[in-house]
């Protein structure tokens, strides 16, 4: 009787969350797959079943491959720079005796508190061709030529995506640095002392002790960050460039948004959403398999 009562209690506790998950996650996801098989503007009742035609058009579109390339570039560059920098800063602030450690923690964490819109406004001002900080600094070395021919950081097809990269890295570093500092704080100091007695330097200790012992945390945050980068890139692109110039800064989700809601090609937009879902799911699975290690206990 007690087991039945306990089972009912667990069921009634989990049922609301399960129902909400089905309504707001499972059903909309299935509906994305379903709508990708239709030609529909999104604002009328006229729907035409076209099967896989939307996907056929998608894989022939240069704009899709441009957005795919930009997404891959953001995932690779932002992830590598953010995580390497976060780990280095976390190790320095955790291991070295630096005055005002708490101050640096707060300063590094502030960008994560700000909304993407605020960060976009800050970097748009920095990248301003006439009075922006970037061009003002570079003009110290370029002289008159720099003033006459300012660099268009958000207006150049070659530079715009890298300008967004810098903003995304600046926003994310502090958050992951604080997370890694919390993990490093749990590592016994005796391990470092023993390693130092054996002649291991700071760098060797970092790679042989610190990284292996916080690897589980790194693995979890890495998967989370890469998937969230796909979502965050849309917010930065939407706030800073709107996908311009001429689609040069478009990523997966901004391209999907344009097609579904601006160009009134909702079915085509949902085919892009389907590809994004499959890509994210596959990427998470590959990442989990590649980063799998035996857990080290101490």
PDB file of C-alpha atoms in Angstrom:
ATOM      1  CA  UNK A   1       0.000   0.000   0.000  1.00  0.00           C
ATOM      2  CA  UNK A   2       2.818   2.377   0.858  1.00  0.00           C
ATOM      3  CA  UNK A   3       4.549   1.741  -2.484  1.00  0.00           C
ATOM      4  CA  UNK A   4       1.292   2.473  -4.353  1.00  0.00           C
ATOM      5  CA  UNK A   5       0.807   5.681  -2.382  1.00  0.00           C
ATOM      6  CA  UNK A   6       4.386   6.715  -3.029  1.00  0.00           C
ATOM      7  CA  UNK A   7       3.990   5.952  -6.737  1.00  0.00           C
ATOM      8  CA  UNK A   8       0.859   8.097  -6.954  1.00  0.00           C
ATOM      9  CA  UNK A   9       2.604  10.935  -5.138  1.00  0.00           C
ATOM     10  CA  UNK A  10       5.541  10.849  -7.574  1.00  0.00           C
ATOM     11  CA  UNK A  11       3.128  10.670 -10.528  1.00  0.00           C
ATOM     12  CA  UNK A  12       1.133  13.722  -9.430  1.00  0.00           C
ATOM     13  CA  UNK A  13       4.373  15.642  -8.770  1.00  0.00           C
ATOM     14  CA  UNK A  14       5.812  14.895 -12.204  1.00  0.00           C
ATOM     15  CA  UNK A  15       2.581  15.064 -14.215  1.00  0.00           C
ATOM     16  CA  UNK A  16       2.339  18.913 -14.438  1.00  0.00           C
ATOM     17  CA  UNK A  17       5.928  19.252 -15.659  1.00  0.00           C
ATOM     18  CA  UNK A  18       5.487  16.364 -18.104  1.00  0.00           C
ATOM     19  CA  UNK A  19       2.262  17.852 -19.479  1.00  0.00           C
ATOM     20  CA  UNK A  20       3.855  21.286 -19.956  1.00  0.00           C
ATOM     21  CA  UNK A  21       6.887  19.687 -21.622  1.00  0.00           C
ATOM     22  CA  UNK A  22       4.666  17.826 -24.082  1.00  0.00           C
ATOM     23  CA  UNK A  23       2.519  20.884 -24.839  1.00  0.00           C
ATOM     24  CA  UNK A  24       5.290  23.450 -25.215  1.00  0.00           C
ATOM     25  CA  UNK A  25       8.208  21.282 -26.456  1.00  0.00           C
ATOM     26  CA  UNK A  26       7.187  17.982 -28.032  1.00  0.00           C
ATOM     27  CA  UNK A  27       4.078  19.134 -29.926  1.00  0.00           C
ATOM     28  CA  UNK A  28       5.696  22.339 -31.360  1.00  0.00           C
ATOM     29  CA  UNK A  29       8.757  20.324 -32.427  1.00  0.00           C
ATOM     30  CA  UNK A  30       6.601  17.776 -34.237  1.00  0.00           C
ATOM     31  CA  UNK A  31       4.640  20.632 -35.806  1.00  0.00           C
ATOM     32  CA  UNK A  32       7.877  22.122 -37.185  1.00  0.00           C
ATOM     33  CA  UNK A  33       8.604  18.831 -38.929  1.00  0.00           C
ATOM     34  CA  UNK A  34       5.034  18.677 -40.245  1.00  0.00           C
ATOM     35  CA  UNK A  35       4.952  22.248 -41.547  1.00  0.00           C
ATOM     36  CA  UNK A  36       8.268  21.787 -43.376  1.00  0.00           C
ATOM     37  CA  UNK A  37       6.359  19.545 -45.793  1.00  0.00           C
ATOM     38  CA  UNK A  38       3.965  22.335 -46.803  1.00  0.00           C
ATOM     39  CA  UNK A  39       4.126  25.477 -48.885  1.00  0.00           C
ATOM     40  CA  UNK A  40       2.493  28.107 -46.705  1.00  0.00           C
ATOM     41  CA  UNK A  41       2.862  31.824 -46.208  1.00  0.00           C
ATOM     42  CA  UNK A  42       2.045  31.599 -42.515  1.00  0.00           C
ATOM     43  CA  UNK A  43      -0.788  34.145 -42.530  1.00  0.00           C
ATOM     44  CA  UNK A  44      -3.444  32.439 -44.649  1.00  0.00           C
ATOM     45  CA  UNK A  45      -5.398  29.199 -44.509  1.00  0.00           C
ATOM     46  CA  UNK A  46      -4.028  28.029 -47.876  1.00  0.00           C
ATOM     47  CA  UNK A  47      -1.551  25.210 -47.408  1.00  0.00           C
ATOM     48  CA  UNK A  48      -0.136  23.095 -50.204  1.00  0.00           C
ATOM     49  CA  UNK A  49       1.549  19.790 -49.445  1.00  0.00           C
ATOM     50  CA  UNK A  50       4.900  19.714 -51.307  1.00  0.00           C
ATOM     51  CA  UNK A  51       6.663  16.850 -49.538  1.00  0.00           C
ATOM     52  CA  UNK A  52      10.433  17.310 -49.474  1.00  0.00           C
ATOM     53  CA  UNK A  53      10.469  20.107 -52.043  1.00  0.00           C
ATOM     54  CA  UNK A  54      11.350  22.714 -49.397  1.00  0.00           C
ATOM     55  CA  UNK A  55      14.446  20.699 -48.472  1.00  0.00           C
ATOM     56  CA  UNK A  56      15.371  20.343 -52.145  1.00  0.00           C
ATOM     57  CA  UNK A  57      15.238  24.121 -52.569  1.00  0.00           C
ATOM     58  CA  UNK A  58      17.095  24.607 -49.293  1.00  0.00           C
ATOM     59  CA  UNK A  59      20.096  22.492 -50.248  1.00  0.00           C
ATOM     60  CA  UNK A  60      20.446  24.423 -53.516  1.00  0.00           C
ATOM     61  CA  UNK A  61      20.363  27.829 -51.838  1.00  0.00           C
ATOM     62  CA  UNK A  62      23.677  29.759 -51.562  1.00  0.00           C
ATOM     63  CA  UNK A  63      22.152  31.776 -48.702  1.00  0.00           C
ATOM     64  CA  UNK A  64      21.613  28.599 -46.690  1.00  0.00           C
ATOM     65  CA  UNK A  65      25.245  27.551 -47.116  1.00  0.00           C
ATOM     66  CA  UNK A  66      26.355  31.070 -46.187  1.00  0.00           C
ATOM     67  CA  UNK A  67      24.354  30.874 -42.947  1.00  0.00           C
ATOM     68  CA  UNK A  68      25.641  27.341 -42.312  1.00  0.00           C
ATOM     69  CA  UNK A  69      29.242  28.481 -42.803  1.00  0.00           C
ATOM     70  CA  UNK A  70      28.756  31.426 -40.435  1.00  0.00           C
ATOM     71  CA  UNK A  71      27.173  29.170 -37.800  1.00  0.00           C
ATOM     72  CA  UNK A  72      30.078  26.710 -37.952  1.00  0.00           C
ATOM     73  CA  UNK A  73      32.588  29.570 -37.738  1.00  0.00           C
ATOM     74  CA  UNK A  74      30.853  30.986 -34.657  1.00  0.00           C
ATOM     75  CA  UNK A  75      30.636  27.588 -32.974  1.00  0.00           C
ATOM     76  CA  UNK A  76      34.322  26.827 -33.527  1.00  0.00           C
ATOM     77  CA  UNK A  77      35.948  30.234 -32.944  1.00  0.00           C
ATOM     78  CA  UNK A  78      33.719  31.451 -30.107  1.00  0.00           C
ATOM     79  CA  UNK A  79      33.906  28.101 -28.295  1.00  0.00           C
ATOM     80  CA  UNK A  80      37.675  27.682 -28.596  1.00  0.00           C
ATOM     81  CA  UNK A  81      38.513  31.259 -27.572  1.00  0.00           C
ATOM     82  CA  UNK A  82      35.887  31.485 -24.813  1.00  0.00           C
ATOM     83  CA  UNK A  83      36.762  28.207 -23.124  1.00  0.00           C
ATOM     84  CA  UNK A  84      40.545  28.531 -23.388  1.00  0.00           C
ATOM     85  CA  UNK A  85      40.435  32.097 -22.059  1.00  0.00           C
ATOM     86  CA  UNK A  86      37.954  31.224 -19.301  1.00  0.00           C
ATOM     87  CA  UNK A  87      40.109  28.318 -18.125  1.00  0.00           C
ATOM     88  CA  UNK A  88      43.274  30.421 -18.130  1.00  0.00           C
ATOM     89  CA  UNK A  89      41.676  33.296 -16.203  1.00  0.00           C
ATOM     90  CA  UNK A  90      40.031  30.867 -13.765  1.00  0.00           C
ATOM     91  CA  UNK A  91      43.356  29.122 -13.100  1.00  0.00           C
ATOM     92  CA  UNK A  92      45.179  32.423 -12.557  1.00  0.00           C
ATOM     93  CA  UNK A  93      42.558  33.837 -10.192  1.00  0.00           C
ATOM     94  CA  UNK A  94      42.254  30.517  -8.317  1.00  0.00           C
ATOM     95  CA  UNK A  95      45.914  29.588  -7.924  1.00  0.00           C
ATOM     96  CA  UNK A  96      47.789  32.877  -7.894  1.00  0.00           C
ATOM     97  CA  UNK A  97      47.687  35.302  -4.987  1.00  0.00           C
ATOM     98  CA  UNK A  98      46.271  38.405  -6.646  1.00  0.00           C
ATOM     99  CA  UNK A  99      44.885  41.375  -4.767  1.00  0.00           C
ATOM    100  CA  UNK A 100      41.237  42.057  -5.430  1.00  0.00           C
ATOM    101  CA  UNK A 101      40.304  38.607  -6.733  1.00  0.00           C
ATOM    102  CA  UNK A 102      36.637  39.143  -5.908  1.00  0.00           C
ATOM    103  CA  UNK A 103      36.724  42.454  -7.772  1.00  0.00           C
ATOM    104  CA  UNK A 104      37.999  40.738 -10.918  1.00  0.00           C
ATOM    105  CA  UNK A 105      35.332  38.063 -10.593  1.00  0.00           C
ATOM    106  CA  UNK A 106      32.612  40.695 -10.518  1.00  0.00           C
ATOM    107  CA  UNK A 107      34.118  42.681 -13.402  1.00  0.00           C
ATOM    108  CA  UNK A 108      34.423  39.600 -15.618  1.00  0.00           C
ATOM    109  CA  UNK A 109      30.892  38.480 -14.765  1.00  0.00           C
ATOM    110  CA  UNK A 110      29.165  41.808 -15.515  1.00  0.00           C
ATOM    111  CA  UNK A 111      28.818  41.193 -19.312  1.00  0.00           C
ATOM    112  CA  UNK A 112      26.756  38.086 -18.599  1.00  0.00           C
ATOM    113  CA  UNK A 113      24.282  40.148 -16.593  1.00  0.00           C
ATOM    114  CA  UNK A 114      23.659  42.537 -19.473  1.00  0.00           C
ATOM    115  CA  UNK A 115      21.041  41.727 -22.076  1.00  0.00           C
ATOM    116  CA  UNK A 116      22.065  40.986 -25.648  1.00  0.00           C
ATOM    117  CA  UNK A 117      20.401  44.227 -26.782  1.00  0.00           C
ATOM    118  CA  UNK A 118      22.596  46.279 -24.424  1.00  0.00           C
ATOM    119  CA  UNK A 119      25.742  44.423 -25.512  1.00  0.00           C
ATOM    120  CA  UNK A 120      24.784  44.920 -29.158  1.00  0.00           C
ATOM    121  CA  UNK A 121      24.361  48.652 -28.538  1.00  0.00           C
ATOM    122  CA  UNK A 122      27.770  48.839 -26.815  1.00  0.00           C
ATOM    123  CA  UNK A 123      29.595  47.081 -29.629  1.00  0.00           C
ATOM    124  CA  UNK A 124      27.688  48.948 -32.337  1.00  0.00           C
ATOM    125  CA  UNK A 125      29.027  52.146 -30.760  1.00  0.00           C
ATOM    126  CA  UNK A 126      32.528  50.661 -30.581  1.00  0.00           C
ATOM    127  CA  UNK A 127      32.349  49.674 -34.257  1.00  0.00           C
ATOM    128  CA  UNK A 128      30.944  53.045 -35.392  1.00  0.00           C
ATOM    129  CA  UNK A 129      32.945  54.051 -38.512  1.00  0.00           C
ATOM    130  CA  UNK A 130      33.311  57.725 -37.559  1.00  0.00           C
ATOM    131  CA  UNK A 131      33.481  57.953 -33.759  1.00  0.00           C
ATOM    132  CA  UNK A 132      33.825  54.341 -32.660  1.00  0.00           C
ATOM    133  CA  UNK A 133      36.584  53.224 -30.316  1.00  0.00           C
ATOM    134  CA  UNK A 134      38.017  50.668 -32.780  1.00  0.00           C
ATOM    135  CA  UNK A 135      38.595  53.114 -35.616  1.00  0.00           C
ATOM    136  CA  UNK A 136      39.696  55.888 -33.271  1.00  0.00           C
ATOM    137  CA  UNK A 137      42.399  53.611 -31.868  1.00  0.00           C
ATOM    138  CA  UNK A 138      43.486  52.333 -35.281  1.00  0.00           C
ATOM    139  CA  UNK A 139      43.645  55.873 -36.668  1.00  0.00           C
ATOM    140  CA  UNK A 140      46.530  56.518 -34.287  1.00  0.00           C
ATOM    141  CA  UNK A 141      48.566  54.244 -36.552  1.00  0.00           C
ATOM    142  CA  UNK A 142      46.776  54.806 -39.893  1.00  0.00           C
ATOM    143  CA  UNK A 143      46.758  58.596 -39.700  1.00  0.00           C
ATOM    144  CA  UNK A 144      44.911  60.615 -42.362  1.00  0.00           C
ATOM    145  CA  UNK A 145      44.215  57.509 -44.438  1.00  0.00           C
ATOM    146  CA  UNK A 146      42.273  56.007 -41.567  1.00  0.00           C
ATOM    147  CA  UNK A 147      40.117  59.106 -41.163  1.00  0.00           C
ATOM    148  CA  UNK A 148      39.344  59.267 -44.878  1.00  0.00           C
ATOM    149  CA  UNK A 149      38.715  55.519 -45.267  1.00  0.00           C
ATOM    150  CA  UNK A 150      37.215  54.235 -41.997  1.00  0.00           C
ATOM    151  CA  UNK A 151      36.862  50.491 -41.522  1.00  0.00           C
ATOM    152  CA  UNK A 152      33.239  49.374 -41.754  1.00  0.00           C
ATOM    153  CA  UNK A 153      33.245  46.683 -39.085  1.00  0.00           C
ATOM    154  CA  UNK A 154      29.533  45.921 -39.432  1.00  0.00           C
ATOM    155  CA  UNK A 155      29.275  46.976 -43.071  1.00  0.00           C
ATOM    156  CA  UNK A 156      31.978  44.788 -44.576  1.00  0.00           C
ATOM    157  CA  UNK A 157      31.056  41.301 -45.757  1.00  0.00           C
ATOM    158  CA  UNK A 158      34.487  40.026 -44.707  1.00  0.00           C
ATOM    159  CA  UNK A 159      34.631  41.627 -41.255  1.00  0.00           C
ATOM    160  CA  UNK A 160      31.039  41.588 -40.009  1.00  0.00           C
ATOM    161  CA  UNK A 161      30.935  37.992 -38.759  1.00  0.00           C
ATOM    162  CA  UNK A 162      34.240  38.422 -36.883  1.00  0.00           C
ATOM    163  CA  UNK A 163      32.892  41.603 -35.276  1.00  0.00           C
ATOM    164  CA  UNK A 164      29.988  39.536 -33.939  1.00  0.00           C
ATOM    165  CA  UNK A 165      32.453  36.877 -32.749  1.00  0.00           C
ATOM    166  CA  UNK A 166      34.225  39.429 -30.533  1.00  0.00           C
ATOM    167  CA  UNK A 167      30.938  40.552 -28.955  1.00  0.00           C
ATOM    168  CA  UNK A 168      29.864  36.966 -28.221  1.00  0.00           C
ATOM    169  CA  UNK A 169      33.218  36.090 -26.644  1.00  0.00           C
ATOM    170  CA  UNK A 170      33.164  39.204 -24.456  1.00  0.00           C
ATOM    171  CA  UNK A 171      29.682  38.309 -23.240  1.00  0.00           C
ATOM    172  CA  UNK A 172      30.451  34.673 -22.335  1.00  0.00           C
ATOM    173  CA  UNK A 173      33.961  34.580 -20.839  1.00  0.00           C
ATOM    174  CA  UNK A 174      33.083  35.766 -17.329  1.00  0.00           C
ATOM    175  CA  UNK A 175      30.235  33.316 -16.788  1.00  0.00           C
ATOM    176  CA  UNK A 176      32.310  30.230 -17.567  1.00  0.00           C
ATOM    177  CA  UNK A 177      35.334  31.605 -15.739  1.00  0.00           C
ATOM    178  CA  UNK A 178      33.294  31.799 -12.528  1.00  0.00           C
ATOM    179  CA  UNK A 179      31.974  28.265 -13.063  1.00  0.00           C
ATOM    180  CA  UNK A 180      35.483  26.869 -13.495  1.00  0.00           C
ATOM    181  CA  UNK A 181      36.764  28.783 -10.512  1.00  0.00           C
ATOM    182  CA  UNK A 182      34.085  27.075  -8.404  1.00  0.00           C
ATOM    183  CA  UNK A 183      35.238  23.664  -9.669  1.00  0.00           C
ATOM    184  CA  UNK A 184      38.921  24.448  -9.114  1.00  0.00           C
ATOM    185  CA  UNK A 185      38.206  25.535  -5.552  1.00  0.00           C
ATOM    186  CA  UNK A 186      37.227  21.930  -4.721  1.00  0.00           C
ATOM    187  CA  UNK A 187      40.602  20.507  -5.773  1.00  0.00           C
ATOM    188  CA  UNK A 188      42.719  19.708  -2.671  1.00  0.00           C
ATOM    189  CA  UNK A 189      45.777  21.935  -2.392  1.00  0.00           C
ATOM    190  CA  UNK A 190      47.776  18.880  -1.269  1.00  0.00           C
ATOM    191  CA  UNK A 191      47.716  17.557  -4.851  1.00  0.00           C
ATOM    192  CA  UNK A 192      49.450  20.685  -6.103  1.00  0.00           C
ATOM    193  CA  UNK A 193      51.935  20.599  -3.240  1.00  0.00           C
ATOM    194  CA  UNK A 194      52.838  16.973  -4.010  1.00  0.00           C
ATOM    195  CA  UNK A 195      53.230  17.806  -7.698  1.00  0.00           C
ATOM    196  CA  UNK A 196      55.457  20.772  -6.863  1.00  0.00           C
ATOM    197  CA  UNK A 197      57.694  18.539  -4.732  1.00  0.00           C
ATOM    198  CA  UNK A 198      58.035  16.224  -7.740  1.00  0.00           C
ATOM    199  CA  UNK A 199      59.225  19.173  -9.826  1.00  0.00           C
ATOM    200  CA  UNK A 200      56.037  19.904 -11.773  1.00  0.00           C
ATOM    201  CA  UNK A 201      55.593  23.540 -12.760  1.00  0.00           C
ATOM    202  CA  UNK A 202      52.403  25.559 -12.927  1.00  0.00           C
ATOM    203  CA  UNK A 203      51.657  24.633 -16.528  1.00  0.00           C
ATOM    204  CA  UNK A 204      52.247  20.924 -15.912  1.00  0.00           C
ATOM    205  CA  UNK A 205      50.023  21.053 -12.828  1.00  0.00           C
ATOM    206  CA  UNK A 206      47.300  22.732 -14.878  1.00  0.00           C
ATOM    207  CA  UNK A 207      47.256  20.040 -17.565  1.00  0.00           C
ATOM    208  CA  UNK A 208      47.937  17.046 -15.302  1.00  0.00           C
ATOM    209  CA  UNK A 209      45.841  17.938 -12.252  1.00  0.00           C
ATOM    210  CA  UNK A 210      43.419  20.804 -12.854  1.00  0.00           C
ATOM    211  CA  UNK A 211      42.010  19.847 -16.253  1.00  0.00           C
ATOM    212  CA  UNK A 212      41.463  16.129 -15.493  1.00  0.00           C
ATOM    213  CA  UNK A 213      39.740  16.872 -12.179  1.00  0.00           C
ATOM    214  CA  UNK A 214      37.313  19.441 -13.623  1.00  0.00           C
ATOM    215  CA  UNK A 215      36.806  17.596 -16.920  1.00  0.00           C
ATOM    216  CA  UNK A 216      33.229  16.586 -16.078  1.00  0.00           C
ATOM    217  CA  UNK A 217      32.330  20.234 -15.583  1.00  0.00           C
ATOM    218  CA  UNK A 218      34.131  21.225 -18.791  1.00  0.00           C
ATOM    219  CA  UNK A 219      32.337  18.523 -20.747  1.00  0.00           C
ATOM    220  CA  UNK A 220      28.917  19.565 -19.484  1.00  0.00           C
ATOM    221  CA  UNK A 221      29.432  23.292 -20.043  1.00  0.00           C
ATOM    222  CA  UNK A 222      31.007  22.678 -23.455  1.00  0.00           C
ATOM    223  CA  UNK A 223      27.938  20.837 -24.727  1.00  0.00           C
ATOM    224  CA  UNK A 224      25.638  23.454 -23.250  1.00  0.00           C
ATOM    225  CA  UNK A 225      27.653  26.339 -24.666  1.00  0.00           C
ATOM    226  CA  UNK A 226      27.926  25.006 -28.217  1.00  0.00           C
ATOM    227  CA  UNK A 227      24.191  24.399 -28.460  1.00  0.00           C
ATOM    228  CA  UNK A 228      23.372  27.748 -26.845  1.00  0.00           C
ATOM    229  CA  UNK A 229      25.742  29.478 -29.293  1.00  0.00           C
ATOM    230  CA  UNK A 230      23.326  28.571 -32.081  1.00  0.00           C
ATOM    231  CA  UNK A 231      20.568  30.413 -30.201  1.00  0.00           C
ATOM    232  CA  UNK A 232      22.704  33.326 -28.989  1.00  0.00           C
ATOM    233  CA  UNK A 233      24.110  33.953 -32.468  1.00  0.00           C
ATOM    234  CA  UNK A 234      20.587  34.720 -33.692  1.00  0.00           C
ATOM    235  CA  UNK A 235      20.092  37.323 -30.955  1.00  0.00           C
ATOM    236  CA  UNK A 236      23.402  39.047 -31.705  1.00  0.00           C
ATOM    237  CA  UNK A 237      22.843  39.036 -35.452  1.00  0.00           C
ATOM    238  CA  UNK A 238      19.281  40.317 -35.081  1.00  0.00           C
ATOM    239  CA  UNK A 239      20.334  43.121 -32.709  1.00  0.00           C
ATOM    240  CA  UNK A 240      23.562  44.183 -34.445  1.00  0.00           C
ATOM    241  CA  UNK A 241      23.204  43.632 -38.194  1.00  0.00           C
ATOM    242  CA  UNK A 242      19.827  42.107 -39.038  1.00  0.00           C
ATOM    243  CA  UNK A 243      21.719  39.622 -41.195  1.00  0.00           C
ATOM    244  CA  UNK A 244      23.408  42.265 -43.350  1.00  0.00           C
ATOM    245  CA  UNK A 245      25.231  43.367 -45.287  1.00  0.00           C
ATOM    246  CA  UNK A 246      23.552  41.338 -48.046  1.00  0.00           C
ATOM    247  CA  UNK A 247      23.145  38.287 -45.791  1.00  0.00           C
ATOM    248  CA  UNK A 248      26.858  38.109 -44.931  1.00  0.00           C
ATOM    249  CA  UNK A 249      26.185  37.804 -41.180  1.00  0.00           C
ATOM    250  CA  UNK A 250      23.186  35.487 -41.358  1.00  0.00           C
ATOM    251  CA  UNK A 251      23.261  32.354 -39.223  1.00  0.00           C
ATOM    252  CA  UNK A 252      20.908  29.386 -39.134  1.00  0.00           C
ATOM    253  CA  UNK A 253      18.168  30.954 -37.047  1.00  0.00           C
ATOM    254  CA  UNK A 254      18.321  34.463 -38.520  1.00  0.00           C
ATOM    255  CA  UNK A 255      17.999  32.984 -42.006  1.00  0.00           C
ATOM    256  CA  UNK A 256      15.057  30.876 -40.815  1.00  0.00           C
ATOM    257  CA  UNK A 257      13.426  33.944 -39.247  1.00  0.00           C
ATOM    258  CA  UNK A 258      13.796  35.973 -42.445  1.00  0.00           C
ATOM    259  CA  UNK A 259      12.300  33.278 -44.630  1.00  0.00           C
ATOM    260  CA  UNK A 260       9.460  32.345 -42.282  1.00  0.00           C
ATOM    261  CA  UNK A 261       8.338  35.770 -41.068  1.00  0.00           C
ATOM    262  CA  UNK A 262       9.809  38.401 -43.410  1.00  0.00           C
ATOM    263  CA  UNK A 263       9.546  36.645 -46.771  1.00  0.00           C
ATOM    264  CA  UNK A 264       6.316  34.837 -45.800  1.00  0.00           C
ATOM    265  CA  UNK A 265       7.743  31.417 -46.652  1.00  0.00           C
ATOM    266  CA  UNK A 266       6.739  29.712 -43.432  1.00  0.00           C
ATOM    267  CA  UNK A 267       6.995  26.151 -44.735  1.00  0.00           C
ATOM    268  CA  UNK A 268      10.460  26.827 -46.143  1.00  0.00           C
ATOM    269  CA  UNK A 269      11.472  28.431 -42.844  1.00  0.00           C
ATOM    270  CA  UNK A 270      10.334  25.358 -40.947  1.00  0.00           C
ATOM    271  CA  UNK A 271      12.507  23.176 -43.191  1.00  0.00           C
ATOM    272  CA  UNK A 272      15.452  25.277 -42.013  1.00  0.00           C
ATOM    273  CA  UNK A 273      14.277  24.759 -38.423  1.00  0.00           C
ATOM    274  CA  UNK A 274      14.220  21.003 -39.016  1.00  0.00           C
ATOM    275  CA  UNK A 275      17.812  21.076 -40.247  1.00  0.00           C
ATOM    276  CA  UNK A 276      18.820  23.147 -37.212  1.00  0.00           C
ATOM    277  CA  UNK A 277      17.187  20.623 -34.867  1.00  0.00           C
ATOM    278  CA  UNK A 278      18.881  17.626 -36.520  1.00  0.00           C
ATOM    279  CA  UNK A 279      22.229  19.449 -36.641  1.00  0.00           C
ATOM    280  CA  UNK A 280      22.051  20.438 -32.953  1.00  0.00           C
ATOM    281  CA  UNK A 281      21.002  16.954 -31.854  1.00  0.00           C
ATOM    282  CA  UNK A 282      23.773  15.289 -33.884  1.00  0.00           C
ATOM    283  CA  UNK A 283      26.372  17.810 -32.699  1.00  0.00           C
ATOM    284  CA  UNK A 284      25.476  17.213 -29.053  1.00  0.00           C
ATOM    285  CA  UNK A 285      25.726  13.441 -29.523  1.00  0.00           C
ATOM    286  CA  UNK A 286      29.107  13.659 -31.281  1.00  0.00           C
ATOM    287  CA  UNK A 287      30.453  16.043 -28.654  1.00  0.00           C
ATOM    288  CA  UNK A 288      29.383  13.776 -25.794  1.00  0.00           C
ATOM    289  CA  UNK A 289      31.045  10.793 -27.469  1.00  0.00           C
ATOM    290  CA  UNK A 290      34.290  12.641 -28.255  1.00  0.00           C
ATOM    291  CA  UNK A 291      34.683  14.203 -24.796  1.00  0.00           C
ATOM    292  CA  UNK A 292      33.797  11.074 -22.818  1.00  0.00           C
ATOM    293  CA  UNK A 293      36.468  10.219 -20.247  1.00  0.00           C
ATOM    294  CA  UNK A 294      36.695   8.024 -17.167  1.00  0.00           C
ATOM    295  CA  UNK A 295      35.680  10.092 -14.166  1.00  0.00           C
ATOM    296  CA  UNK A 296      38.565  10.839 -11.824  1.00  0.00           C
ATOM    297  CA  UNK A 297      37.832  10.866  -8.116  1.00  0.00           C
ATOM    298  CA  UNK A 298      39.964  12.295  -5.307  1.00  0.00           C
TER     299      UNK A 298
END
